Each structure stands twice: as C-alpha cells, then as structure tokens.
C-alpha cells in the first residue's frame, strides 16, 4: 500500500502520463478526485510563494501521505475534508496585532469615560429637577433650602443657570418675594441674582415676570426694611440694569430714588459694597436717555458733584455726569450746582488719574460748546492754566479735548472784543499779536516795525492787560515744569510756543 502511494504521488506531482499503464492512469484520476479543493489551492499557493524548496516538498509529501487512500469510505473523506477546512481557516486568519490591541483598549477606555460622564450628567439633571420641584412645595423650610441650593449651584456654572431656568426655577423664586419671611426673601433674591449672571435671557425673564416691582415692594414697606434685603435688591438692580431692554423698565419703576437713597444713606449702616453697586446701577440706567429725566427729579446731581474727590468713586461719578451732560436739562442742572466748575476744573489737575481727567475734560468741552454762560464760569474758575497744563502733560484724548475747549474760549473772547470795539478792531482780534500775517513776518525786520506800530495803536489799558497775560503765562509755565519734574532749562515745543503766543488778551480771556 505504501508503494502504491509513492507511485501515485509521483504521478500527481510530476503529472506524467504513460499510455502503456492504463491502470495507473486510472488510479491517478481516482486520487486527484479524492483531494479537496481547499487542499489543492493551499498546495499550489505554498509551492508558488515558497519556491518549492526541499522543506516545502517534505511538507507536501506529508500532506499527500495524510491524504486518504482511494479505498477509504465516504464518511472518512468527509471528516478529513472538514478537518482540512478548519486548519486552512485557522491558518488564513491573521494573528492579532499589538497596535490593534492598544487601539482597542483606548477605545474601550474612552467609551467607558463617556458612559461615566453621561451617567453623571443624568444624575445632575435629576438633581436639578428635584430642586425645582421642591421650590414649589408648601413646606417653607424645603423651599428655603431649595433656593439656597439654586444660589450655590448657579454661582459659578453658566450651564446650570440656563438649565434651571428651562426647568422653571424663576417663577417660584419670584413668588417667594411675596413671603413675609426675611430668610426666604434673601435666599430668593440671591438665587435670582446668580441666575442672571452672564445670562441675558434669564435677566429678561426675571424682569418680565414682575420681579422689579416685587423687589421695590420689599424696601418700600412702612417699617424700615432689613439692610440685608436692601443690599440684595441693590445687587439685583445692578445685574438686571446691565441689559438694555431692562433699562427703561427699571428706570420708570421707581428704582432710581431708592438707589439714590442708598448712596446718601450715611446715618444708617450701609455697606461700601452696596453703595458701589448703587452707583454702578445708576450709571447703567443713565445710559438710556429717557431715564435722565427720572434722575434729574432727585438731588442726585448735586450729591454726585460734591462727592467728587474720593478717588474710589470719582471716575464712576464723572461717567454718570458724562451721560447727563448730553441733554440740555442735564447741562442746566450741572451749571446750577454751586462750585461745579471749580470742582471739575480741579479734576483736570489730577495727573495721577488720567481717566478722571479725560471725563472731566469731556464734560467741560460739551458745556463750553453749548452755552456762553458756562464758558464765563469756567474762565472765572481758572480753567486756562489747567488746560495749558493738560495740553502738555495729559493723555492724547485729554489733550485733544483741552484743545477744543481752548478753541471755544478763544473764539468767544474774539467775538466779545469785536463787539466791544464796534467792529473796527476785528482784524487784530482774529490773529495773534505777531507771527500770524505775512506783513508782520518779513525777514528784513519789518515785522518788528509792524509790532511796534500795533503796540502804539493800543491803549494803555490793553497794554497792561497784555503784560499781565504774558506774566501769567510765564508763571504757569514755571509751575507746570516744576510739577512735571522737568529740568529748569526745559524748552517747550514749537506747537506749545505757538499756542502760548496766541494766548493773549485778544485770544484767551483771563
């Protein structure tokens, strides 16, 4: 039997056809049919890929040696075929790669983290739903605890603020303002305050539901309201007034007098933080022009002007006055305050506070441009020297505004001198004494003759005024140099020389 197999293998591999051996040929056909298709493909693939080496020939011989004989039964053939198919399938499967295993581990870790995060968010959402539900129960203690929980959760998490509002937390919190319990009122006020931080939709919803009027009702009670409640209401007005659509509603509700009372409340214990919040809330409300009339109905303007001097609040006060000066009523009210211009002019000398200088110069610039009487009051307050100093040492914006104020004062003084001289002296009013016309700037010395001729035309009174003005300018320059810590031999720029050369009694009033 072994010999028979060797002959058959040799015939199969070499594919020899001998016509004289019919019996052997018939045996070849029977052996070929007994091999499975997968085995034949594997034999051919190994032979081609490995080059048919001796090792692979031995492997092939072993495969043929394990091939069942032609006399084996059909059941044996089927078992061998199934085993060969399993072996070929196992060999055809690639071995797992280490990188693939790492990637799979990373994906599994990411998936587990996502699942944990999702579970955590679901638990947080269920917690928020439970809190909102407790805001609506009859038990006052549970409602207070729920409001305190809303205040804590909404303090630093913007997403939680939006979620609580969508779940319906705002209406029950506003409803708690009607309770007579002070602790419930405070918890509700600060919860609403935190819900509105950085969320305009929540601010609009709080005002729309009527919270402003309920807050005013708390502090307008016959008895003196609790100071903690008042401070919480002020803080809410500050946050809610930051939204433009809320400004007219809050301004017309009566909140401005309450905020003013908070500012001037010196005999009661009002915290500095509450006063700062009230001042900032008034600034927000003064941005809306329609609220200016409500502000002028109070004594806020005189209070603010007299409060200038405290560096912590002065810049905010000047910001409010900058909004009020945009209307004729506001300018009239500011002008009516005693020593208003002296105080504002003094601010121009605050070299350590550029912001205050810029705002004060803006207020004075608007008022100088609009009213002649205000210009006269500024001159009497000694604005000229402050403006000259601001032109030298101020910021770029302050210098620009100071220049415009000087221009207003120069033009006004020119018109005044022209009217007093009957129009005959107008030609010398609009120009400086020297250096302004071509006839007075000839290089051959005719300019000096022109100047002497013009001085001869002056009266003794005007000459005296001119001398005083020049002395004043020199004195102011020495003060400015000393204040600026400049060297005593400091030489002004050509621009400043031109400014001071034209700042005589004909161009600048002193």
GROMACS .gro file of C-alpha atoms in nm:
model
  510
    1UNK     CA    1   0.000   0.000   0.000
    2UNK     CA    2   0.291   0.232   0.080
    3UNK     CA    3   0.447   0.168  -0.258
    4UNK     CA    4   0.119   0.235  -0.423
    5UNK     CA    5   0.100   0.574  -0.255
    6UNK     CA    6   0.455   0.672  -0.357
    7UNK     CA    7   0.380   0.591  -0.719
    8UNK     CA    8   0.060   0.791  -0.709
    9UNK     CA    9   0.226   1.094  -0.551
   10UNK     CA   10   0.498   1.093  -0.803
   11UNK     CA   11   0.249   1.072  -1.085
   12UNK     CA   12   0.042   1.353  -0.939
   13UNK     CA   13   0.326   1.594  -0.877
   14UNK     CA   14   0.514   1.537  -1.199
   15UNK     CA   15   0.194   1.492  -1.399
   16UNK     CA   16   0.340   1.207  -1.607
   17UNK     CA   17   0.101   1.034  -1.849
   18UNK     CA   18   0.205   0.688  -1.957
   19UNK     CA   19  -0.033   0.540  -2.214
   20UNK     CA   20   0.106   0.194  -2.157
   21UNK     CA   21  -0.004   0.193  -1.795
   22UNK     CA   22  -0.375   0.237  -1.813
   23UNK     CA   23  -0.436   0.101  -1.468
   24UNK     CA   24  -0.201   0.355  -1.316
   25UNK     CA   25  -0.364   0.640  -1.505
   26UNK     CA   26  -0.698   0.535  -1.373
   27UNK     CA   27  -0.555   0.535  -1.024
   28UNK     CA   28  -0.423   0.890  -1.081
   29UNK     CA   29  -0.769   1.012  -1.163
   30UNK     CA   30  -0.915   0.850  -0.855
   31UNK     CA   31  -0.650   1.011  -0.625
   32UNK     CA   32  -0.700   1.356  -0.781
   33UNK     CA   33  -1.070   1.343  -0.723
   34UNK     CA   34  -1.018   1.236  -0.361
   35UNK     CA   35  -0.835   1.566  -0.274
   36UNK     CA   36  -1.044   1.858  -0.158
   37UNK     CA   37  -1.042   2.189  -0.343
   38UNK     CA   38  -0.904   2.384  -0.044
   39UNK     CA   39  -0.615   2.141  -0.006
   40UNK     CA   40  -0.524   2.171  -0.371
   41UNK     CA   41  -0.531   2.553  -0.353
   42UNK     CA   42  -0.313   2.553  -0.043
   43UNK     CA   43  -0.060   2.316  -0.205
   44UNK     CA   44  -0.036   2.535  -0.515
   45UNK     CA   45  -0.011   2.856  -0.307
   46UNK     CA   46   0.269   2.716  -0.088
   47UNK     CA   47   0.460   2.591  -0.386
   48UNK     CA   48   0.442   2.924  -0.570
   49UNK     CA   49   0.510   3.150  -0.269
   50UNK     CA   50   0.794   2.944  -0.119
   51UNK     CA   51   0.966   2.849  -0.441
   52UNK     CA   52   0.914   2.474  -0.398
   53UNK     CA   53   1.211   2.417  -0.164
   54UNK     CA   54   1.300   2.084  -0.010
   55UNK     CA   55   1.133   2.175   0.316
   56UNK     CA   56   0.810   2.252   0.137
   57UNK     CA   57   0.840   1.936  -0.069
   58UNK     CA   58   0.854   1.739   0.252
   59UNK     CA   59   0.554   1.933   0.373
   60UNK     CA   60   0.371   1.847   0.053
   61UNK     CA   61   0.465   1.482   0.087
   62UNK     CA   62   0.331   1.480   0.436
   63UNK     CA   63   0.010   1.632   0.308
   64UNK     CA   64  -0.017   1.361   0.048
   65UNK     CA   65   0.076   1.096   0.298
   66UNK     CA   66  -0.214   1.211   0.512
   67UNK     CA   67  -0.445   1.205   0.214
   68UNK     CA   68  -0.691   0.916   0.244
   69UNK     CA   69  -0.648   0.620   0.015
   70UNK     CA   70  -0.885   0.553  -0.268
   71UNK     CA   71  -1.038   0.270  -0.079
   72UNK     CA   72  -1.142   0.481   0.224
   73UNK     CA   73  -1.511   0.529   0.282
   74UNK     CA   74  -1.717   0.842   0.208
   75UNK     CA   75  -1.760   0.917   0.577
   76UNK     CA   76  -1.382   0.924   0.625
   77UNK     CA   77  -1.341   1.157   0.332
   78UNK     CA   78  -1.598   1.399   0.471
   79UNK     CA   79  -1.427   1.407   0.814
   80UNK     CA   80  -1.087   1.469   0.658
   81UNK     CA   81  -1.232   1.746   0.443
   82UNK     CA   82  -1.386   1.920   0.744
   83UNK     CA   83  -1.060   1.900   0.939
   84UNK     CA   84  -0.864   2.037   0.647
   85UNK     CA   85  -1.109   2.324   0.609
   86UNK     CA   86  -1.075   2.412   0.978
   87UNK     CA   87  -0.696   2.403   0.956
   88UNK     CA   88  -0.691   2.620   0.646
   89UNK     CA   89  -0.931   2.869   0.806
   90UNK     CA   90  -0.720   2.890   1.119
   91UNK     CA   91  -0.407   2.944   0.912
   92UNK     CA   92  -0.569   3.205   0.694
   93UNK     CA   93  -0.671   3.417   0.997
   94UNK     CA   94  -0.405   3.684   1.080
   95UNK     CA   95  -0.251   3.694   1.422
   96UNK     CA   96  -0.371   3.987   1.642
   97UNK     CA   97  -0.150   4.297   1.617
   98UNK     CA   98  -0.018   4.471   1.929
   99UNK     CA   99  -0.117   4.815   1.792
  100UNK     CA  100  -0.467   4.697   1.725
  101UNK     CA  101  -0.492   4.573   2.080
  102UNK     CA  102  -0.377   4.912   2.217
  103UNK     CA  103  -0.624   5.099   1.997
  104UNK     CA  104  -0.899   4.871   2.114
  105UNK     CA  105  -0.804   4.937   2.476
  106UNK     CA  106  -0.806   5.313   2.419
  107UNK     CA  107  -1.146   5.297   2.255
  108UNK     CA  108  -1.277   5.093   2.542
  109UNK     CA  109  -1.142   5.343   2.795
  110UNK     CA  110  -1.291   5.639   2.602
  111UNK     CA  111  -1.622   5.463   2.579
  112UNK     CA  112  -1.622   5.393   2.950
  113UNK     CA  113  -1.538   5.758   3.026
  114UNK     CA  114  -1.819   5.878   2.800
  115UNK     CA  115  -2.057   5.644   2.970
  116UNK     CA  116  -1.947   5.771   3.311
  117UNK     CA  117  -1.982   6.134   3.203
  118UNK     CA  118  -2.326   6.068   3.059
  119UNK     CA  119  -2.432   5.898   3.377
  120UNK     CA  120  -2.301   6.190   3.580
  121UNK     CA  121  -2.494   6.442   3.370
  122UNK     CA  122  -2.810   6.239   3.403
  123UNK     CA  123  -2.771   6.234   3.779
  124UNK     CA  124  -2.710   6.613   3.786
  125UNK     CA  125  -3.019   6.673   3.574
  126UNK     CA  126  -3.228   6.461   3.808
  127UNK     CA  127  -3.091   6.662   4.100
  128UNK     CA  128  -3.188   6.993   3.934
  129UNK     CA  129  -3.537   6.862   3.862
  130UNK     CA  130  -3.574   6.764   4.226
  131UNK     CA  131  -3.463   7.112   4.341
  132UNK     CA  132  -3.708   7.290   4.110
  133UNK     CA  133  -3.984   7.063   4.235
  134UNK     CA  134  -3.901   7.150   4.595
  135UNK     CA  135  -3.928   7.522   4.514
  136UNK     CA  136  -4.298   7.468   4.459
  137UNK     CA  137  -4.386   7.270   4.773
  138UNK     CA  138  -4.583   7.412   5.063
  139UNK     CA  139  -4.313   7.342   5.319
  140UNK     CA  140  -4.135   7.674   5.377
  141UNK     CA  141  -3.819   7.511   5.507
  142UNK     CA  142  -3.779   7.296   5.199
  143UNK     CA  143  -3.836   7.597   4.976
  144UNK     CA  144  -3.566   7.794   5.155
  145UNK     CA  145  -3.324   7.504   5.127
  146UNK     CA  146  -3.404   7.465   4.759
  147UNK     CA  147  -3.350   7.838   4.695
  148UNK     CA  148  -3.018   7.823   4.881
  149UNK     CA  149  -2.921   7.525   4.666
  150UNK     CA  150  -3.008   7.718   4.348
  151UNK     CA  151  -2.797   8.010   4.468
  152UNK     CA  152  -2.499   7.781   4.527
  153UNK     CA  153  -2.524   7.583   4.202
  154UNK     CA  154  -2.583   7.889   3.982
  155UNK     CA  155  -2.299   8.089   4.135
  156UNK     CA  156  -2.020   7.962   3.909
  157UNK     CA  157  -2.180   7.737   3.647
  158UNK     CA  158  -2.328   7.912   3.343
  159UNK     CA  159  -2.477   7.590   3.206
  160UNK     CA  160  -2.661   7.521   3.530
  161UNK     CA  161  -2.818   7.870   3.516
  162UNK     CA  162  -2.968   7.801   3.177
  163UNK     CA  163  -3.084   7.452   3.276
  164UNK     CA  164  -3.256   7.572   3.594
  165UNK     CA  165  -3.434   7.846   3.400
  166UNK     CA  166  -3.557   7.595   3.140
  167UNK     CA  167  -3.679   7.367   3.418
  168UNK     CA  168  -3.891   7.654   3.555
  169UNK     CA  169  -3.696   7.778   3.857
  170UNK     CA  170  -3.756   8.152   3.803
  171UNK     CA  171  -4.134   8.179   3.867
  172UNK     CA  172  -4.132   8.006   4.209
  173UNK     CA  173  -3.827   8.209   4.316
  174UNK     CA  174  -4.002   8.536   4.221
  175UNK     CA  175  -4.311   8.412   4.404
  176UNK     CA  176  -4.107   8.371   4.722
  177UNK     CA  177  -4.059   8.750   4.730
  178UNK     CA  178  -4.420   8.780   4.848
  179UNK     CA  179  -4.345   8.584   5.164
  180UNK     CA  180  -4.302   8.776   5.487
  181UNK     CA  181  -4.010   8.564   5.599
  182UNK     CA  182  -3.685   8.759   5.567
  183UNK     CA  183  -3.469   8.450   5.521
  184UNK     CA  184  -3.689   8.332   5.235
  185UNK     CA  185  -3.666   8.675   5.071
  186UNK     CA  186  -3.288   8.687   5.094
  187UNK     CA  187  -3.247   8.331   4.964
  188UNK     CA  188  -3.475   8.406   4.671
  189UNK     CA  189  -3.306   8.740   4.588
  190UNK     CA  190  -2.957   8.595   4.574
  191UNK     CA  191  -3.075   8.291   4.380
  192UNK     CA  192  -3.227   8.523   4.118
  193UNK     CA  193  -2.911   8.733   4.119
  194UNK     CA  194  -2.692   8.432   4.039
  195UNK     CA  195  -2.931   8.303   3.774
  196UNK     CA  196  -2.896   8.633   3.586
  197UNK     CA  197  -2.516   8.650   3.589
  198UNK     CA  198  -2.393   8.624   3.232
  199UNK     CA  199  -2.733   8.512   3.103
  200UNK     CA  200  -2.935   8.781   2.925
  201UNK     CA  201  -3.231   8.550   2.868
  202UNK     CA  202  -3.264   8.493   3.242
  203UNK     CA  203  -3.236   8.868   3.313
  204UNK     CA  204  -3.514   8.941   3.068
  205UNK     CA  205  -3.731   8.662   3.211
  206UNK     CA  206  -3.687   8.787   3.569
  207UNK     CA  207  -3.797   9.141   3.477
  208UNK     CA  208  -4.077   9.022   3.251
  209UNK     CA  209  -4.236   8.817   3.526
  210UNK     CA  210  -4.262   9.127   3.750
  211UNK     CA  211  -3.968   9.082   3.985
  212UNK     CA  212  -3.872   9.455   3.984
  213UNK     CA  213  -4.199   9.571   4.135
  214UNK     CA  214  -4.190   9.293   4.394
  215UNK     CA  215  -3.837   9.398   4.493
  216UNK     CA  216  -3.941   9.761   4.532
  217UNK     CA  217  -4.234   9.649   4.743
  218UNK     CA  218  -3.991   9.483   4.982
  219UNK     CA  219  -3.798   9.805   5.050
  220UNK     CA  220  -4.096  10.043   5.046
  221UNK     CA  221  -4.267   9.885   5.344
  222UNK     CA  222  -4.384  10.120   5.626
  223UNK     CA  223  -4.121   9.979   5.856
  224UNK     CA  224  -3.756  10.012   5.777
  225UNK     CA  225  -3.653   9.723   5.554
  226UNK     CA  226  -3.384   9.483   5.662
  227UNK     CA  227  -3.042   9.604   5.548
  228UNK     CA  228  -2.957   9.260   5.405
  229UNK     CA  229  -3.274   9.269   5.195
  230UNK     CA  230  -3.195   9.621   5.069
  231UNK     CA  231  -2.841   9.523   4.969
  232UNK     CA  232  -2.973   9.216   4.787
  233UNK     CA  233  -3.224   9.431   4.599
  234UNK     CA  234  -2.949   9.680   4.501
  235UNK     CA  235  -2.734   9.394   4.373
  236UNK     CA  236  -3.025   9.265   4.164
  237UNK     CA  237  -3.088   9.611   4.016
  238UNK     CA  238  -2.723   9.629   3.920
  239UNK     CA  239  -2.732   9.293   3.742
  240UNK     CA  240  -3.068   9.344   3.574
  241UNK     CA  241  -2.989   9.700   3.454
  242UNK     CA  242  -2.694   9.572   3.253
  243UNK     CA  243  -2.941   9.450   2.987
  244UNK     CA  244  -3.051   9.731   2.754
  245UNK     CA  245  -3.410   9.613   2.730
  246UNK     CA  246  -3.441   9.626   3.111
  247UNK     CA  247  -3.312   9.983   3.149
  248UNK     CA  248  -3.640  10.167   3.069
  249UNK     CA  249  -3.844   9.928   3.284
  250UNK     CA  250  -3.622   9.966   3.589
  251UNK     CA  251  -3.578  10.341   3.537
  252UNK     CA  252  -3.951  10.410   3.526
  253UNK     CA  253  -4.035  10.174   3.812
  254UNK     CA  254  -3.908  10.400   4.092
  255UNK     CA  255  -3.577  10.225   4.142
  256UNK     CA  256  -3.371  10.544   4.086
  257UNK     CA  257  -3.487  10.721   4.406
  258UNK     CA  258  -3.420  10.405   4.603
  259UNK     CA  259  -3.067  10.380   4.461
  260UNK     CA  260  -3.008  10.749   4.541
  261UNK     CA  261  -3.124  10.696   4.900
  262UNK     CA  262  -2.878  10.408   4.927
  263UNK     CA  263  -2.595  10.640   4.819
  264UNK     CA  264  -2.674  10.927   5.058
  265UNK     CA  265  -2.767  10.696   5.345
  266UNK     CA  266  -2.487  10.795   5.583
  267UNK     CA  267  -2.659  10.764   5.920
  268UNK     CA  268  -2.752  10.401   5.867
  269UNK     CA  269  -2.530  10.102   5.827
  270UNK     CA  270  -2.497  10.069   5.451
  271UNK     CA  271  -2.202   9.866   5.337
  272UNK     CA  272  -1.949  10.019   5.095
  273UNK     CA  273  -2.025   9.736   4.853
  274UNK     CA  274  -2.394   9.835   4.846
  275UNK     CA  275  -2.301  10.196   4.769
  276UNK     CA  276  -2.069  10.084   4.490
  277UNK     CA  277  -2.346   9.866   4.347
  278UNK     CA  278  -2.596  10.153   4.363
  279UNK     CA  279  -2.355  10.389   4.186
  280UNK     CA  280  -2.288  10.135   3.911
  281UNK     CA  281  -2.660  10.065   3.872
  282UNK     CA  282  -2.727  10.439   3.832
  283UNK     CA  283  -2.459  10.455   3.566
  284UNK     CA  284  -2.627  10.170   3.375
  285UNK     CA  285  -2.962  10.346   3.396
  286UNK     CA  286  -2.818  10.684   3.290
  287UNK     CA  287  -2.709  10.533   2.959
  288UNK     CA  288  -3.074  10.524   2.848
  289UNK     CA  289  -3.171  10.887   2.759
  290UNK     CA  290  -3.530  10.855   2.882
  291UNK     CA  291  -3.406  10.778   3.234
  292UNK     CA  292  -3.222  11.111   3.264
  293UNK     CA  293  -3.543  11.291   3.349
  294UNK     CA  294  -3.607  11.049   3.636
  295UNK     CA  295  -3.252  11.108   3.762
  296UNK     CA  296  -3.290  11.487   3.750
  297UNK     CA  297  -3.606  11.466   3.960
  298UNK     CA  298  -3.387  11.370   4.253
  299UNK     CA  299  -3.098  11.557   4.411
  300UNK     CA  300  -2.853  11.312   4.265
  301UNK     CA  301  -2.655  11.564   4.055
  302UNK     CA  302  -2.558  11.798   4.344
  303UNK     CA  303  -2.476  11.496   4.556
  304UNK     CA  304  -2.251  11.350   4.287
  305UNK     CA  305  -2.065  11.674   4.217
  306UNK     CA  306  -1.998  11.735   4.586
  307UNK     CA  307  -1.881  11.374   4.622
  308UNK     CA  308  -1.605  11.423   4.363
  309UNK     CA  309  -1.272  11.395   4.535
  310UNK     CA  310  -1.293  11.039   4.658
  311UNK     CA  311  -1.076  10.853   4.410
  312UNK     CA  312  -1.269  10.528   4.459
  313UNK     CA  313  -1.593  10.675   4.324
  314UNK     CA  314  -1.490  10.988   4.132
  315UNK     CA  315  -1.439  10.821   3.797
  316UNK     CA  316  -1.778  10.648   3.819
  317UNK     CA  317  -1.942  10.978   3.919
  318UNK     CA  318  -1.783  11.155   3.624
  319UNK     CA  319  -1.910  10.877   3.397
  320UNK     CA  320  -2.266  10.941   3.515
  321UNK     CA  321  -2.225  11.317   3.464
  322UNK     CA  322  -2.089  11.249   3.114
  323UNK     CA  323  -2.418  11.079   3.032
  324UNK     CA  324  -2.627  11.357   3.189
  325UNK     CA  325  -2.445  11.637   3.004
  326UNK     CA  326  -2.574  11.502   2.673
  327UNK     CA  327  -2.917  11.665   2.734
  328UNK     CA  328  -2.997  12.036   2.782
  329UNK     CA  329  -3.172  11.959   3.111
  330UNK     CA  330  -2.866  11.777   3.239
  331UNK     CA  331  -2.631  12.065   3.146
  332UNK     CA  332  -2.863  12.314   3.314
  333UNK     CA  333  -2.875  12.110   3.632
  334UNK     CA  334  -2.495  12.077   3.643
  335UNK     CA  335  -2.447  12.452   3.585
  336UNK     CA  336  -2.685  12.529   3.870
  337UNK     CA  337  -2.473  12.342   4.124
  338UNK     CA  338  -2.259  12.574   4.328
  339UNK     CA  339  -1.885  12.546   4.261
  340UNK     CA  340  -1.950  12.282   3.996
  341UNK     CA  341  -1.697  12.431   3.752
  342UNK     CA  342  -1.435  12.486   4.020
  343UNK     CA  343  -1.460  12.120   4.116
  344UNK     CA  344  -1.447  12.000   3.754
  345UNK     CA  345  -1.153  12.228   3.671
  346UNK     CA  346  -0.967  12.097   3.972
  347UNK     CA  347  -1.006  11.744   3.836
  348UNK     CA  348  -0.806  11.849   3.529
  349UNK     CA  349  -0.501  11.872   3.755
  350UNK     CA  350  -0.528  11.508   3.873
  351UNK     CA  351  -0.226  11.386   3.684
  352UNK     CA  352  -0.235  11.054   3.870
  353UNK     CA  353  -0.583  10.978   3.737
  354UNK     CA  354  -0.590  11.008   3.356
  355UNK     CA  355  -0.939  10.858   3.337
  356UNK     CA  356  -1.083  11.132   3.556
  357UNK     CA  357  -0.902  11.398   3.353
  358UNK     CA  358  -1.050  11.265   3.029
  359UNK     CA  359  -1.404  11.251   3.165
  360UNK     CA  360  -1.388  11.594   3.329
  361UNK     CA  361  -1.249  11.748   3.010
  362UNK     CA  362  -1.534  11.587   2.815
  363UNK     CA  363  -1.798  11.739   3.045
  364UNK     CA  364  -1.636  12.083   3.026
  365UNK     CA  365  -1.593  12.056   2.648
  366UNK     CA  366  -1.965  11.984   2.593
  367UNK     CA  367  -2.073  12.263   2.827
  368UNK     CA  368  -1.827  12.514   2.677
  369UNK     CA  369  -1.955  12.433   2.330
  370UNK     CA  370  -2.323  12.473   2.420
  371UNK     CA  371  -2.351  12.777   2.648
  372UNK     CA  372  -2.178  13.115   2.673
  373UNK     CA  373  -2.258  13.146   3.044
  374UNK     CA  374  -2.082  12.820   3.114
  375UNK     CA  375  -1.769  12.947   2.937
  376UNK     CA  376  -1.764  13.254   3.159
  377UNK     CA  377  -1.796  13.037   3.469
  378UNK     CA  378  -1.506  12.821   3.351
  379UNK     CA  379  -1.289  13.128   3.297
  380UNK     CA  380  -1.367  13.253   3.644
  381UNK     CA  381  -1.272  12.910   3.781
  382UNK     CA  382  -0.923  12.947   3.627
  383UNK     CA  383  -0.957  12.685   3.356
  384UNK     CA  384  -0.698  12.837   3.123
  385UNK     CA  385  -0.388  12.737   3.319
  386UNK     CA  386  -0.530  12.388   3.381
  387UNK     CA  387  -0.595  12.343   3.011
  388UNK     CA  388  -0.242  12.454   2.922
  389UNK     CA  389  -0.101  12.204   3.168
  390UNK     CA  390  -0.328  11.934   3.030
  391UNK     CA  391  -0.205  12.015   2.680
  392UNK     CA  392   0.148  11.945   2.798
  393UNK     CA  393   0.109  11.651   3.036
  394UNK     CA  394  -0.228  11.489   2.963
  395UNK     CA  395  -0.312  11.184   2.758
  396UNK     CA  396  -0.374  11.214   2.385
  397UNK     CA  397  -0.752  11.218   2.437
  398UNK     CA  398  -0.731  11.474   2.719
  399UNK     CA  399  -0.503  11.696   2.508
  400UNK     CA  400  -0.750  11.684   2.219
  401UNK     CA  401  -1.041  11.782   2.440
  402UNK     CA  402  -0.840  12.056   2.611
  403UNK     CA  403  -0.753  12.198   2.270
  404UNK     CA  404  -1.121  12.211   2.174
  405UNK     CA  405  -1.211  12.389   2.497
  406UNK     CA  406  -0.937  12.646   2.434
  407UNK     CA  407  -1.068  12.697   2.082
  408UNK     CA  408  -1.419  12.764   2.218
  409UNK     CA  409  -1.283  13.012   2.468
  410UNK     CA  410  -1.065  13.185   2.208
  411UNK     CA  411  -1.346  13.229   1.958
  412UNK     CA  412  -1.582  13.353   2.227
  413UNK     CA  413  -1.330  13.608   2.352
  414UNK     CA  414  -1.266  13.725   1.998
  415UNK     CA  415  -1.635  13.786   1.943
  416UNK     CA  416  -1.659  13.971   2.270
  417UNK     CA  417  -1.369  14.206   2.190
  418UNK     CA  418  -1.506  14.262   1.841
  419UNK     CA  419  -1.843  14.368   1.979
  420UNK     CA  420  -1.683  14.599   2.238
  421UNK     CA  421  -1.470  14.779   1.974
  422UNK     CA  422  -1.755  14.830   1.733
  423UNK     CA  423  -1.603  14.609   1.465
  424UNK     CA  424  -1.306  14.839   1.395
  425UNK     CA  425  -1.064  14.621   1.584
  426UNK     CA  426  -1.172  14.285   1.444
  427UNK     CA  427  -0.872  14.247   1.219
  428UNK     CA  428  -0.637  14.235   1.514
  429UNK     CA  429  -0.862  14.007   1.719
  430UNK     CA  430  -0.860  13.701   1.498
  431UNK     CA  431  -0.483  13.688   1.471
  432UNK     CA  432  -0.205  13.675   1.730
  433UNK     CA  433  -0.008  13.988   1.803
  434UNK     CA  434   0.285  13.874   1.595
  435UNK     CA  435   0.380  13.592   1.367
  436UNK     CA  436   0.035  13.544   1.217
  437UNK     CA  437   0.031  13.754   0.900
  438UNK     CA  438   0.274  13.782   0.614
  439UNK     CA  439   0.308  14.157   0.658
  440UNK     CA  440   0.445  14.105   1.005
  441UNK     CA  441   0.687  13.825   0.929
  442UNK     CA  442   0.918  13.973   0.670
  443UNK     CA  443   1.284  13.877   0.720
  444UNK     CA  444   1.403  14.233   0.672
  445UNK     CA  445   1.281  14.339   1.017
  446UNK     CA  446   0.950  14.489   0.905
  447UNK     CA  447   0.777  14.252   1.145
  448UNK     CA  448   0.926  14.435   1.437
  449UNK     CA  449   0.808  14.766   1.295
  450UNK     CA  450   0.459  14.620   1.248
  451UNK     CA  451   0.456  14.504   1.607
  452UNK     CA  452   0.571  14.843   1.734
  453UNK     CA  453   0.306  15.012   1.522
  454UNK     CA  454   0.038  14.783   1.655
  455UNK     CA  455   0.150  14.839   2.013
  456UNK     CA  456   0.135  15.214   1.950
  457UNK     CA  457  -0.228  15.176   1.846
  458UNK     CA  458  -0.309  15.001   2.175
  459UNK     CA  459  -0.440  15.191   2.469
  460UNK     CA  460  -0.254  15.189   2.795
  461UNK     CA  461  -0.521  14.964   2.945
  462UNK     CA  462  -0.478  14.698   2.678
  463UNK     CA  463  -0.102  14.714   2.710
  464UNK     CA  464  -0.133  14.650   3.079
  465UNK     CA  465  -0.362  14.355   3.014
  466UNK     CA  466  -0.115  14.214   2.762
  467UNK     CA  467   0.169  14.242   3.009
  468UNK     CA  468  -0.035  14.069   3.281
  469UNK     CA  469  -0.124  13.788   3.042
  470UNK     CA  470   0.238  13.731   2.948
  471UNK     CA  471   0.340  13.727   3.310
  472UNK     CA  472   0.064  13.480   3.387
  473UNK     CA  473   0.174  13.251   3.106
  474UNK     CA  474   0.533  13.258   3.226
  475UNK     CA  475   0.425  13.183   3.582
  476UNK     CA  476   0.204  12.898   3.467
  477UNK     CA  477   0.487  12.754   3.262
  478UNK     CA  478   0.719  12.753   3.564
  479UNK     CA  479   0.453  12.576   3.772
  480UNK     CA  480   0.394  12.318   3.502
  481UNK     CA  481   0.763  12.248   3.465
  482UNK     CA  482   0.802  12.212   3.840
  483UNK     CA  483   0.501  11.981   3.871
  484UNK     CA  484   0.619  11.766   3.583
  485UNK     CA  485   0.967  11.735   3.740
  486UNK     CA  486   1.121  11.869   3.422
  487UNK     CA  487   1.462  12.041   3.415
  488UNK     CA  488   1.452  12.412   3.478
  489UNK     CA  489   1.601  12.481   3.135
  490UNK     CA  490   1.316  12.290   2.967
  491UNK     CA  491   1.244  12.428   2.621
  492UNK     CA  492   0.877  12.395   2.506
  493UNK     CA  493   0.792  12.254   2.167
  494UNK     CA  494   0.712  12.479   1.872
  495UNK     CA  495   0.345  12.375   1.896
  496UNK     CA  496   0.324  12.490   2.257
  497UNK     CA  497   0.509  12.814   2.175
  498UNK     CA  498   0.256  12.888   1.904
  499UNK     CA  499  -0.027  12.815   2.147
  500UNK     CA  500   0.107  13.049   2.415
  501UNK     CA  501   0.200  13.320   2.167
  502UNK     CA  502  -0.163  13.336   2.061
  503UNK     CA  503  -0.296  13.316   2.414
  504UNK     CA  504  -0.306  13.688   2.477
  505UNK     CA  505  -0.585  13.910   2.597
  506UNK     CA  506  -0.718  13.907   2.242
  507UNK     CA  507  -0.749  13.532   2.210
  508UNK     CA  508  -0.783  13.390   2.562
  509UNK     CA  509  -0.982  13.552   2.843
  510UNK     CA  510  -0.814  13.567   3.183
   0.00000   0.00000   0.00000
